[in-house]
Tab-separated table of C-alpha atoms in Angstrom:
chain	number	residue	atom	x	y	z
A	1	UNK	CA	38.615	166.338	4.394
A	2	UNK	CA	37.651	170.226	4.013
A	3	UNK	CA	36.492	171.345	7.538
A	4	UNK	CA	34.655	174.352	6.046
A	5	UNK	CA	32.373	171.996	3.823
A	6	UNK	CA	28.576	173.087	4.065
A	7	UNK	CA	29.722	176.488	5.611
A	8	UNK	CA	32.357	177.864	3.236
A	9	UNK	CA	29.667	180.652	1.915
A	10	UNK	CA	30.535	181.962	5.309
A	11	UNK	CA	34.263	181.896	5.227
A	12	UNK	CA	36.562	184.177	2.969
A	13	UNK	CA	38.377	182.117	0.766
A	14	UNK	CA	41.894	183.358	1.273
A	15	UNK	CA	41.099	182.669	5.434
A	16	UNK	CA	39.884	179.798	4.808
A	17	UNK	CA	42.877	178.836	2.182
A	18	UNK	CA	44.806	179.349	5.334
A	19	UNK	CA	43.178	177.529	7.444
A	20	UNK	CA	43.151	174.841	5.766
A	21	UNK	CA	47.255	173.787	5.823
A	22	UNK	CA	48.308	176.554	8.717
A	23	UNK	CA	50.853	173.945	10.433
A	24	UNK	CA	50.327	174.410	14.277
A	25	UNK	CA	51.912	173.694	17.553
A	26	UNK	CA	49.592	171.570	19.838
A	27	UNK	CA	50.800	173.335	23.532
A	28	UNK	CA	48.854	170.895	25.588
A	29	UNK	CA	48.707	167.008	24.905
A	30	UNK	CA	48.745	163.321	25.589
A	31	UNK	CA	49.602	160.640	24.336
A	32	UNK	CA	47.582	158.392	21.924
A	33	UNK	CA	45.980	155.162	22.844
A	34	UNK	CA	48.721	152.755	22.877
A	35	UNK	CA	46.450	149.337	24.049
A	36	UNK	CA	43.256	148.163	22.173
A	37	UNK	CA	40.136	149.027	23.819
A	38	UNK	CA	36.593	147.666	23.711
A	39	UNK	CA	33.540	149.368	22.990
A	40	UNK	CA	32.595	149.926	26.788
A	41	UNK	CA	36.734	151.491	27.284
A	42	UNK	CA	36.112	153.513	24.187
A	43	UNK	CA	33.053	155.266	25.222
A	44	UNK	CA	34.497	156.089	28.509
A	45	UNK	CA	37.473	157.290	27.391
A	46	UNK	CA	35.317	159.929	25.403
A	47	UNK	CA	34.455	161.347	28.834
A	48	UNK	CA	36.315	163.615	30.871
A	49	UNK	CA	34.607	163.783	33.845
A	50	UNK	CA	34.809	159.295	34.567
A	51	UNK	CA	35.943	156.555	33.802
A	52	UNK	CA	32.968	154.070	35.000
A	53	UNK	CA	31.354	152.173	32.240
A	54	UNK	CA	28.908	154.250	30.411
A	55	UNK	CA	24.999	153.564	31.915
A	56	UNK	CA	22.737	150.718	29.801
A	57	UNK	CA	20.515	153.795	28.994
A	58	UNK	CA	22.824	155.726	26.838
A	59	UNK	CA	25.703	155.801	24.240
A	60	UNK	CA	28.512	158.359	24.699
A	61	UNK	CA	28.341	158.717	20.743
A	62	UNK	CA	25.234	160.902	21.720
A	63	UNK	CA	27.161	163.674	22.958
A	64	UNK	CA	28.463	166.406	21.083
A	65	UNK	CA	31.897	164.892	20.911
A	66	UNK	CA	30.082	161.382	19.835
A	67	UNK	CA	28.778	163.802	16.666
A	68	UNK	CA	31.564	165.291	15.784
A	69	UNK	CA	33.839	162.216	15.864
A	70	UNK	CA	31.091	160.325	13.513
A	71	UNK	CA	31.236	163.554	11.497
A	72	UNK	CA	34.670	163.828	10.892
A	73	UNK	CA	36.658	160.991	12.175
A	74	UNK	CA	34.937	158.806	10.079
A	75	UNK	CA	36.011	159.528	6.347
A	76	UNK	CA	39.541	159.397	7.649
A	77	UNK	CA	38.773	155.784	8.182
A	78	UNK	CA	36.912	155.150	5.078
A	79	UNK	CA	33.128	155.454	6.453
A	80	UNK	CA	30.944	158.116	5.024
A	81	UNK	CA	30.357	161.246	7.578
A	82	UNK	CA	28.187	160.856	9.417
A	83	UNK	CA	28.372	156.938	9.886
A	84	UNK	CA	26.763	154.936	12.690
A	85	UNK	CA	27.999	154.844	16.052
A	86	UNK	CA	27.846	150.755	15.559
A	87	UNK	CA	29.766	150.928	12.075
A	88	UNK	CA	32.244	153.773	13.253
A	89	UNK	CA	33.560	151.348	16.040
A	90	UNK	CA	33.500	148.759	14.200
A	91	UNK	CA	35.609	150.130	11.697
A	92	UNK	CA	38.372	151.507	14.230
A	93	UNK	CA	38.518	148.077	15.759
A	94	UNK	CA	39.683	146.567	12.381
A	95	UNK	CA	42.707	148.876	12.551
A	96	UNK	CA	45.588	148.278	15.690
A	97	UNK	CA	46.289	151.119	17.797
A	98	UNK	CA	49.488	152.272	15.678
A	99	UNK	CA	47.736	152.185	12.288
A	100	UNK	CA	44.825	153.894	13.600
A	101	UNK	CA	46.612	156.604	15.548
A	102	UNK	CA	48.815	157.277	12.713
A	103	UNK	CA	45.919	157.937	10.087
A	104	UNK	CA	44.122	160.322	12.225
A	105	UNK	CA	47.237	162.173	13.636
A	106	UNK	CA	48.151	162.930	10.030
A	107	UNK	CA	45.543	164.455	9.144
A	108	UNK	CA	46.017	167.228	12.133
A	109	UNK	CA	48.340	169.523	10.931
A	110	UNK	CA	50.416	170.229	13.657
A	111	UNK	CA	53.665	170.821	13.556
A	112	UNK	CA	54.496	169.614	17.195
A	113	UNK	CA	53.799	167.925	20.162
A	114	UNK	CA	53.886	169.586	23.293
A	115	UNK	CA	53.287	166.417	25.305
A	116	UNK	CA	52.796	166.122	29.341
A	117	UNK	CA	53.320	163.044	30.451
A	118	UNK	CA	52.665	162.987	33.804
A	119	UNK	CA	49.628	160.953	33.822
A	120	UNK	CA	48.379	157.157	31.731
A	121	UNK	CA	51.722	154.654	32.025
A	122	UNK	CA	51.806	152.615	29.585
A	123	UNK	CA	48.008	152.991	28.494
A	124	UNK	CA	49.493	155.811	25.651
A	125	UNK	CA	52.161	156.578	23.442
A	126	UNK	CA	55.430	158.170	24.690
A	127	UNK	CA	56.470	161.632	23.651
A	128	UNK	CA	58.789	159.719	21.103
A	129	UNK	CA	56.081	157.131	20.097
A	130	UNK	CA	53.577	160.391	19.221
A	131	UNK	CA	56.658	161.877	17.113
A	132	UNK	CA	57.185	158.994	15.102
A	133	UNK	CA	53.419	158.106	14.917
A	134	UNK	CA	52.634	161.528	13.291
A	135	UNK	CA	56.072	162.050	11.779
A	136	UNK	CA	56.511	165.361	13.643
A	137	UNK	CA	58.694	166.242	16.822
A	138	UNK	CA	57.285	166.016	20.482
A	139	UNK	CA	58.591	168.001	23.382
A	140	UNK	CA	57.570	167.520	26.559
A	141	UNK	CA	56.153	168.810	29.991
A	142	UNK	CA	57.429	167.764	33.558
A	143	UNK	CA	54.447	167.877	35.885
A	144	UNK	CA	55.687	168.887	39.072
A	145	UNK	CA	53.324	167.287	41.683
A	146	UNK	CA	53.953	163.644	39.749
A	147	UNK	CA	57.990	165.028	40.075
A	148	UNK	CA	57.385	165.040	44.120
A	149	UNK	CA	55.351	161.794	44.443
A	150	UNK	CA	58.254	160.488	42.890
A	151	UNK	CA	61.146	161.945	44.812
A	152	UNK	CA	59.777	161.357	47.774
A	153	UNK	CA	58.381	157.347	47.199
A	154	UNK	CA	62.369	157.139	46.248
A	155	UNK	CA	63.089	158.976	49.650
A	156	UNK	CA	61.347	156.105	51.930
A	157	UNK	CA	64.521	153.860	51.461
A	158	UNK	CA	67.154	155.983	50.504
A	159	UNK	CA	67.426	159.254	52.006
A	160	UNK	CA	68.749	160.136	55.359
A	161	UNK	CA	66.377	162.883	55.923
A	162	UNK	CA	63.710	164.812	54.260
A	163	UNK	CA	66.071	167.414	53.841
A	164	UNK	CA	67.295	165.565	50.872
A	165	UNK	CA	63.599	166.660	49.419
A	166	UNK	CA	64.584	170.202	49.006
A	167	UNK	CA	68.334	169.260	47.864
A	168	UNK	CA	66.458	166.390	44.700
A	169	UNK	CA	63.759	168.823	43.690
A	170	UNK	CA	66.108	172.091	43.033
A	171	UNK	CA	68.518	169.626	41.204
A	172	UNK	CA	65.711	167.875	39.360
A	173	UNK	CA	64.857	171.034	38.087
A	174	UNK	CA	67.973	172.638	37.353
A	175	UNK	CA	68.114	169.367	35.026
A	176	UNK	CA	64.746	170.408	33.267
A	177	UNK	CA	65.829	173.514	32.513
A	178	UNK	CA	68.846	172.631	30.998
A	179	UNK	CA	67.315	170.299	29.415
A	180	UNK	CA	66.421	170.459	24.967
A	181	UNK	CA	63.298	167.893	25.363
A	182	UNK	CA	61.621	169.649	27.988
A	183	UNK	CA	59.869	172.906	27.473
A	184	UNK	CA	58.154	173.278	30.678
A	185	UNK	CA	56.568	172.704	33.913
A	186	UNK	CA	53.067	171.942	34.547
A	187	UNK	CA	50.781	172.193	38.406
A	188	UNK	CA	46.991	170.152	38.925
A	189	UNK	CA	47.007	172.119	41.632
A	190	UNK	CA	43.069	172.208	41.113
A	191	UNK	CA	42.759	168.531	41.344
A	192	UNK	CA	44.773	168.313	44.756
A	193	UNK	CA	43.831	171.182	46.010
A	194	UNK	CA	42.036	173.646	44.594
A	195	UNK	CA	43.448	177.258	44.114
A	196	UNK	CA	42.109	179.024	47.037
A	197	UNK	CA	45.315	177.816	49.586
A	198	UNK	CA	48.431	179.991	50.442
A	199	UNK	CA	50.431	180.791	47.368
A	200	UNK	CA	53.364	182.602	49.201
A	201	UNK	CA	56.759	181.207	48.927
A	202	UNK	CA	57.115	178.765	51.929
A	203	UNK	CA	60.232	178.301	53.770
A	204	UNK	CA	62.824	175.780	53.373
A	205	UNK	CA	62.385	174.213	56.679
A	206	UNK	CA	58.828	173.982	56.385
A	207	UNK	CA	58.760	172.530	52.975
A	208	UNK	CA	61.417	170.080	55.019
A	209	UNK	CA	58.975	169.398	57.141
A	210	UNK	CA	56.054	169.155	54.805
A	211	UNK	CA	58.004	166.950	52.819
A	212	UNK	CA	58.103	164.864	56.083
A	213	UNK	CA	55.062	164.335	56.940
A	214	UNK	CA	54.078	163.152	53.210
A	215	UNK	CA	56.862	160.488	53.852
A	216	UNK	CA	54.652	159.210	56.315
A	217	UNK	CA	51.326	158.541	54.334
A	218	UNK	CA	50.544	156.897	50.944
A	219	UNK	CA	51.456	159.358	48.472
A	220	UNK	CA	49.232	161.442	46.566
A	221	UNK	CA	50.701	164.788	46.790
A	222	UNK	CA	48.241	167.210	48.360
A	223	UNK	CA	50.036	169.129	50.391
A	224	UNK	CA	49.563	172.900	49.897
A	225	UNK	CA	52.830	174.115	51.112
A	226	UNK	CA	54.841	171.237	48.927
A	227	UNK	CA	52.583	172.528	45.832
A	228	UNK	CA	53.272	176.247	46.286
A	229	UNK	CA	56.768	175.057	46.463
A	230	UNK	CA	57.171	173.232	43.537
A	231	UNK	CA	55.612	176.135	41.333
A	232	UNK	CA	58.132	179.178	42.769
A	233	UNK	CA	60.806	176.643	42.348
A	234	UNK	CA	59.888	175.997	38.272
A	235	UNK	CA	59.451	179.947	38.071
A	236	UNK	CA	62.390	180.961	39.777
A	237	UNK	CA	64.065	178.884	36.985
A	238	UNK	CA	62.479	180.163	34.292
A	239	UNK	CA	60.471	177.319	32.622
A	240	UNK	CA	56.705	178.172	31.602
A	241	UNK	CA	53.901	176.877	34.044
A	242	UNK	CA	50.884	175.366	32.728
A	243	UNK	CA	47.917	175.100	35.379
A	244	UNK	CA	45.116	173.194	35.021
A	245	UNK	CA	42.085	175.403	35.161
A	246	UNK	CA	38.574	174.331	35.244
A	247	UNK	CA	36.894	171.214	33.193
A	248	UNK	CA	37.735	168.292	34.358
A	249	UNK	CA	37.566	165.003	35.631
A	250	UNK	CA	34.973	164.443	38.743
A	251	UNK	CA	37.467	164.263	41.316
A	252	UNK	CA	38.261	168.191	40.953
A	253	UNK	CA	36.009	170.542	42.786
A	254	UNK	CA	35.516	172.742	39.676
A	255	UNK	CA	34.306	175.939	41.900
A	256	UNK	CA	37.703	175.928	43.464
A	257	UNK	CA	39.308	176.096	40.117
A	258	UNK	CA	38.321	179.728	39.003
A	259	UNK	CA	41.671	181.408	38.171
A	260	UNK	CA	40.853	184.355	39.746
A	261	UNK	CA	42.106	182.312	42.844
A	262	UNK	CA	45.425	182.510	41.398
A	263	UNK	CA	45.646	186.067	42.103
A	264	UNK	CA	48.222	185.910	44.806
A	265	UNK	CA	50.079	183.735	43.099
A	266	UNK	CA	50.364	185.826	39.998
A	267	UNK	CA	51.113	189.315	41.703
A	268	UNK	CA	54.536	187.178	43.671
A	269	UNK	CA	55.817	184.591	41.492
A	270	UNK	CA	58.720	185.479	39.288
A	271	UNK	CA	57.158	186.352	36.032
A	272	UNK	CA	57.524	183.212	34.093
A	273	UNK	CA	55.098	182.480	31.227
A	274	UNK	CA	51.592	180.932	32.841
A	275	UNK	CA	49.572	178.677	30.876
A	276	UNK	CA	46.097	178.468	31.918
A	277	UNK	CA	45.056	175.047	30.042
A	278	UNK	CA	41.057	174.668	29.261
A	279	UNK	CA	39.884	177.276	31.504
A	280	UNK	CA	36.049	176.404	30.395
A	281	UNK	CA	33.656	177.196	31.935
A	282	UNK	CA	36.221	180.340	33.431
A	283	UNK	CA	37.542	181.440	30.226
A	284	UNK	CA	36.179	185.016	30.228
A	285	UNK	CA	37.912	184.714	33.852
A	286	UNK	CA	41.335	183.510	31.921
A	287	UNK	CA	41.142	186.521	29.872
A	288	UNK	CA	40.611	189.121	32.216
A	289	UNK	CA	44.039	187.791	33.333
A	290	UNK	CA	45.674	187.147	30.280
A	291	UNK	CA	44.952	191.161	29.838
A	292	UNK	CA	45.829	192.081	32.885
A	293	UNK	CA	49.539	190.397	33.573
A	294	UNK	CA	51.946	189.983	30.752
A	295	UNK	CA	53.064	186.766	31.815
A	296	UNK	CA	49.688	184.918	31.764
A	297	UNK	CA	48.463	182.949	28.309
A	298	UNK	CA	45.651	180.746	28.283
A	299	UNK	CA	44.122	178.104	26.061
A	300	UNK	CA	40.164	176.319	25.301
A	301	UNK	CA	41.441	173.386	24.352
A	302	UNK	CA	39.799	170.667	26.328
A	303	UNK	CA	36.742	172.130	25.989
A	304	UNK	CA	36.773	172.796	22.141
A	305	UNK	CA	36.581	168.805	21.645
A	306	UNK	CA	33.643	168.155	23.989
A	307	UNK	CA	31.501	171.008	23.129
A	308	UNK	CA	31.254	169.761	19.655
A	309	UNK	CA	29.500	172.058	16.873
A	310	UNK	CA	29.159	174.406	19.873
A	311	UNK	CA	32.618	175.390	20.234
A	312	UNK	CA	31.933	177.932	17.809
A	313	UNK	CA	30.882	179.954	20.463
A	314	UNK	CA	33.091	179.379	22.885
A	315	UNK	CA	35.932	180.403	20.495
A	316	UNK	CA	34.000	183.299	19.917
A	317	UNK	CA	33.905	183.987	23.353
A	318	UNK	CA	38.248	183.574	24.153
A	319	UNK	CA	38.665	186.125	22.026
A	320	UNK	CA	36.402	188.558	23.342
A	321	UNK	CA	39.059	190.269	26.374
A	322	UNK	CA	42.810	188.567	25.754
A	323	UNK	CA	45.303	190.454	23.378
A	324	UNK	CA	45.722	187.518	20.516
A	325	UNK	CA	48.922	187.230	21.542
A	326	UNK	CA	48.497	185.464	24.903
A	327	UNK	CA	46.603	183.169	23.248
A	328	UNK	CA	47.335	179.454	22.529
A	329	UNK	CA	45.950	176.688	20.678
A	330	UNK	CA	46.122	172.991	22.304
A	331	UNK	CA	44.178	169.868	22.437
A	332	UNK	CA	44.696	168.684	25.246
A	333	UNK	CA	43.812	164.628	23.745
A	334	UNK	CA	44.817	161.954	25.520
A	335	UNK	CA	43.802	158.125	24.991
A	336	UNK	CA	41.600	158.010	22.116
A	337	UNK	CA	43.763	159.386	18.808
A	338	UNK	CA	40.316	160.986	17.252
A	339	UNK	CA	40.939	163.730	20.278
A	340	UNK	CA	44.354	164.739	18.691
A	341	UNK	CA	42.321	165.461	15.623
A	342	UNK	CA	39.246	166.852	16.396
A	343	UNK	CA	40.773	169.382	18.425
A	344	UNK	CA	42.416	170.935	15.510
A	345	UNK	CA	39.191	170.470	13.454
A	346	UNK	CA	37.403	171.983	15.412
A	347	UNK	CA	39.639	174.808	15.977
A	348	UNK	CA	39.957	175.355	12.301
A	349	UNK	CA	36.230	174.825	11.509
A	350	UNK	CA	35.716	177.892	14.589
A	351	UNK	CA	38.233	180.465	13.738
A	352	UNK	CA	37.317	180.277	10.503
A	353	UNK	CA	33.480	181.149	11.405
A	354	UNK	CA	34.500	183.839	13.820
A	355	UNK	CA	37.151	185.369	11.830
A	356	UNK	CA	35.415	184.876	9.118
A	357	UNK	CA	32.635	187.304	10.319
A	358	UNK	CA	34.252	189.879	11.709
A	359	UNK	CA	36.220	190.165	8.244
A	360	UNK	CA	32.448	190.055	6.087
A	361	UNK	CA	31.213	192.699	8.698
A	362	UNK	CA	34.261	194.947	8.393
A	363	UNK	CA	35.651	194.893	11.730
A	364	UNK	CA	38.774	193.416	10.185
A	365	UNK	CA	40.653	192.451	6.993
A	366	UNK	CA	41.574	189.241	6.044
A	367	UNK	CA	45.009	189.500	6.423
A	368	UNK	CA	44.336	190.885	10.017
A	369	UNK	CA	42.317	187.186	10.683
A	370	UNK	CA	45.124	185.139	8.836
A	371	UNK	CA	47.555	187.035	11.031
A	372	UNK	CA	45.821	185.757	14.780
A	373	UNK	CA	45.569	182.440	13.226
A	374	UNK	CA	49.235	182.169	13.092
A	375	UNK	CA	49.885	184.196	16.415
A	376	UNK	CA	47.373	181.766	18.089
A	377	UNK	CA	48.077	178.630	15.897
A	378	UNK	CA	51.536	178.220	16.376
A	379	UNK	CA	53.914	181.597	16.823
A	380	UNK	CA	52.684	182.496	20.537
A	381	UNK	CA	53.636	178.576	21.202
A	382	UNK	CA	56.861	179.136	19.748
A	383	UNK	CA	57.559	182.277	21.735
A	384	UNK	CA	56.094	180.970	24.781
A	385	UNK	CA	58.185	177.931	25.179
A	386	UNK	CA	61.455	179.398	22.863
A	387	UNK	CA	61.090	176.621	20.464
């Protein structure tokens, strides 16, 4: 599969060389689809924003992500580019969920798997499932507001008082950050509560008696205090934050997710590497930060998968503000094992187009263009997380 067919005119050949077998780290990830899945579970799962069954009307494979997995998905599996929606499925429904993931993860090119697991059960592959599936290693990401729920659901039976929050939490992550597997911490602060709340460092009494109150209701942690919490604790302790930022599923109220909310919390937490994951349709916003405080990095990656062909553009458009270091490349796939692919195809096909130009037009050399492919492919990652 050459991702620069029909456009390699356009790309120098030594970039695009390059491009071709640069090994990179994948900062943001899922697991793979470890269950079978109809037709109806498929298509869904090919849309971030629901789950429901896709309307009689329509066909997620007319979307740009239903294009570009026909275009390139498809000769991995044996179907010419291009193939119809009907024969694609068909095709991946011949092959079991292991076979099928491990074709198309193989043909990614990344050299690990940074994997948060905070969200699917048993519905994907485990950190260790994706290593051995791809036959590279997986690291992982401890989301912190799945961390509480936990903690505390243990806490209805066995703790004496919601003191014993404060005491698990610190302890739980003293653990992490001992620990060689995981790499880093990770808020969805923007699907529980959006980013415009309090980011100051709350006491420990009332994070006691936050921690409380949640004790007392079915647990879904949206607590503001217990969020801010969790995110000074993970800093203070030096692992990297991710934060979700932008595109997403419908239950997130996507104008409360402009990073620029984060403000406060960037000018007073300790300055730990942030990760601001997807930031579409805020990435300009993202990199205004990313310039602005050393410790902020963000990433596209959600977005470079469902904008299709178009993510040319958007690419285009991260790189406009953000020094190339505090850039990252990610995924972001979860479920469907084409997503783990297609993000680095498309990422490829991209950089190569942009790059590409700005070497033809003079603005840079080649070796300039090969050199933020690597910063952005894989050495920020490894800087980022100490790998």
């Amino acid at each position: 599969m050459d991702v620069f067919e029909g456009v390699a005119a356009e790309v120098p050949e030594g970039l695009a060389d390059h491009l071709r077998t640069a090994r990179l780290i994948d900062h943001h990830v899922h697991g793979a689809s470890a269950v079978a899945v109809d037709r109806a579970g498929f298509e869904a799962s090919i849309n971030e924003a629901s789950t429901d069954p896709i309307p009689a009307f329509m066909t997620q494979f007319d979307s740009p992500l239903g294009l570009s997995i026909r275009r390139w998905c498809a000769p991995v599996l044996g179907l010419p580019a291009h193939a119809g929606a009907d024969e694609y499925f068909a095709r991946r429904s011949e092959l079991g969920p292991a076979e099928l993931s491990s074709r198309l993860l193989a043909h990614a090119g990344v050299e690990r798997w940074i994997v948060d697991t905070g969200f699917g059960g048993g519905l994907v592959t485990t950190p260790e499932q994706l290593a051995e599936l791809s036959g590279r290693p997986a690291s992982q990401i401890l989301r912190l507001e799945r961390m509480a729920e936990e903690l505390l659901e243990s806490g209805l039976e066995s703790w004496s008082a919601a003191d014993d929050f404060l005491h698990r939490f610190r302890g739980a992550l003293d653990a992490a950050a001992r620990s060689p597997h995981i790499v880093g911490t990770k808020t969805i602060a923007a699907y529980r509560t959006g980013f415009d709340i309090d980011w100051s460092r709350p006491s420990d009494d009332e994070v006691a008696a936050r921690a409380r109150a949640a004790m007392e209701r079915p647990l879904r942690l949206q607590d503001p205090v217990l969020i801010a919490f969790g995110v000074h604790e993970a800093a203070e302790r030096g692992l990297p934050v991710q934060v979700h930022v932008g595109f997403g599923d419908r239950d997130l109220d996507l104008h409360r997710t402009d990073p620029l909310l984060l403000l406060p919390l960037l000018r007073a937490m300790a300055p730990v590497p942030v990760l601001l994951l997807h930031c579409y349709p805020f990435h300009r916003q993202a990199g205004y930060l990313a310039q602005a405080f050393d410790h902020v990095h963000f990433d596209v990656g959600l977005a470079v998968n469902h904008l299709g062909t178009r993510s040319i553009g958007l690419i285009a458009e991260a790189l406009e503000t953000a020094p190339f270091a505090k850039q990252l490349y990610s995924s972001d796939a979860f479920g469907p094992p084409e997503l783990h692919l297609l993000g680095s195809v498309l990422w490829r096909r991209a950089m190569g187009l942009v790059l590409g130009g700005w070497v033809r037009a003079g603005d840079c050399t080649e070796a300039d263009a090969i050199r933020i492919v690597d910063m952005i492919g894989a050495q920020n990652a490894t800087r980022v997380y100490r790998l």
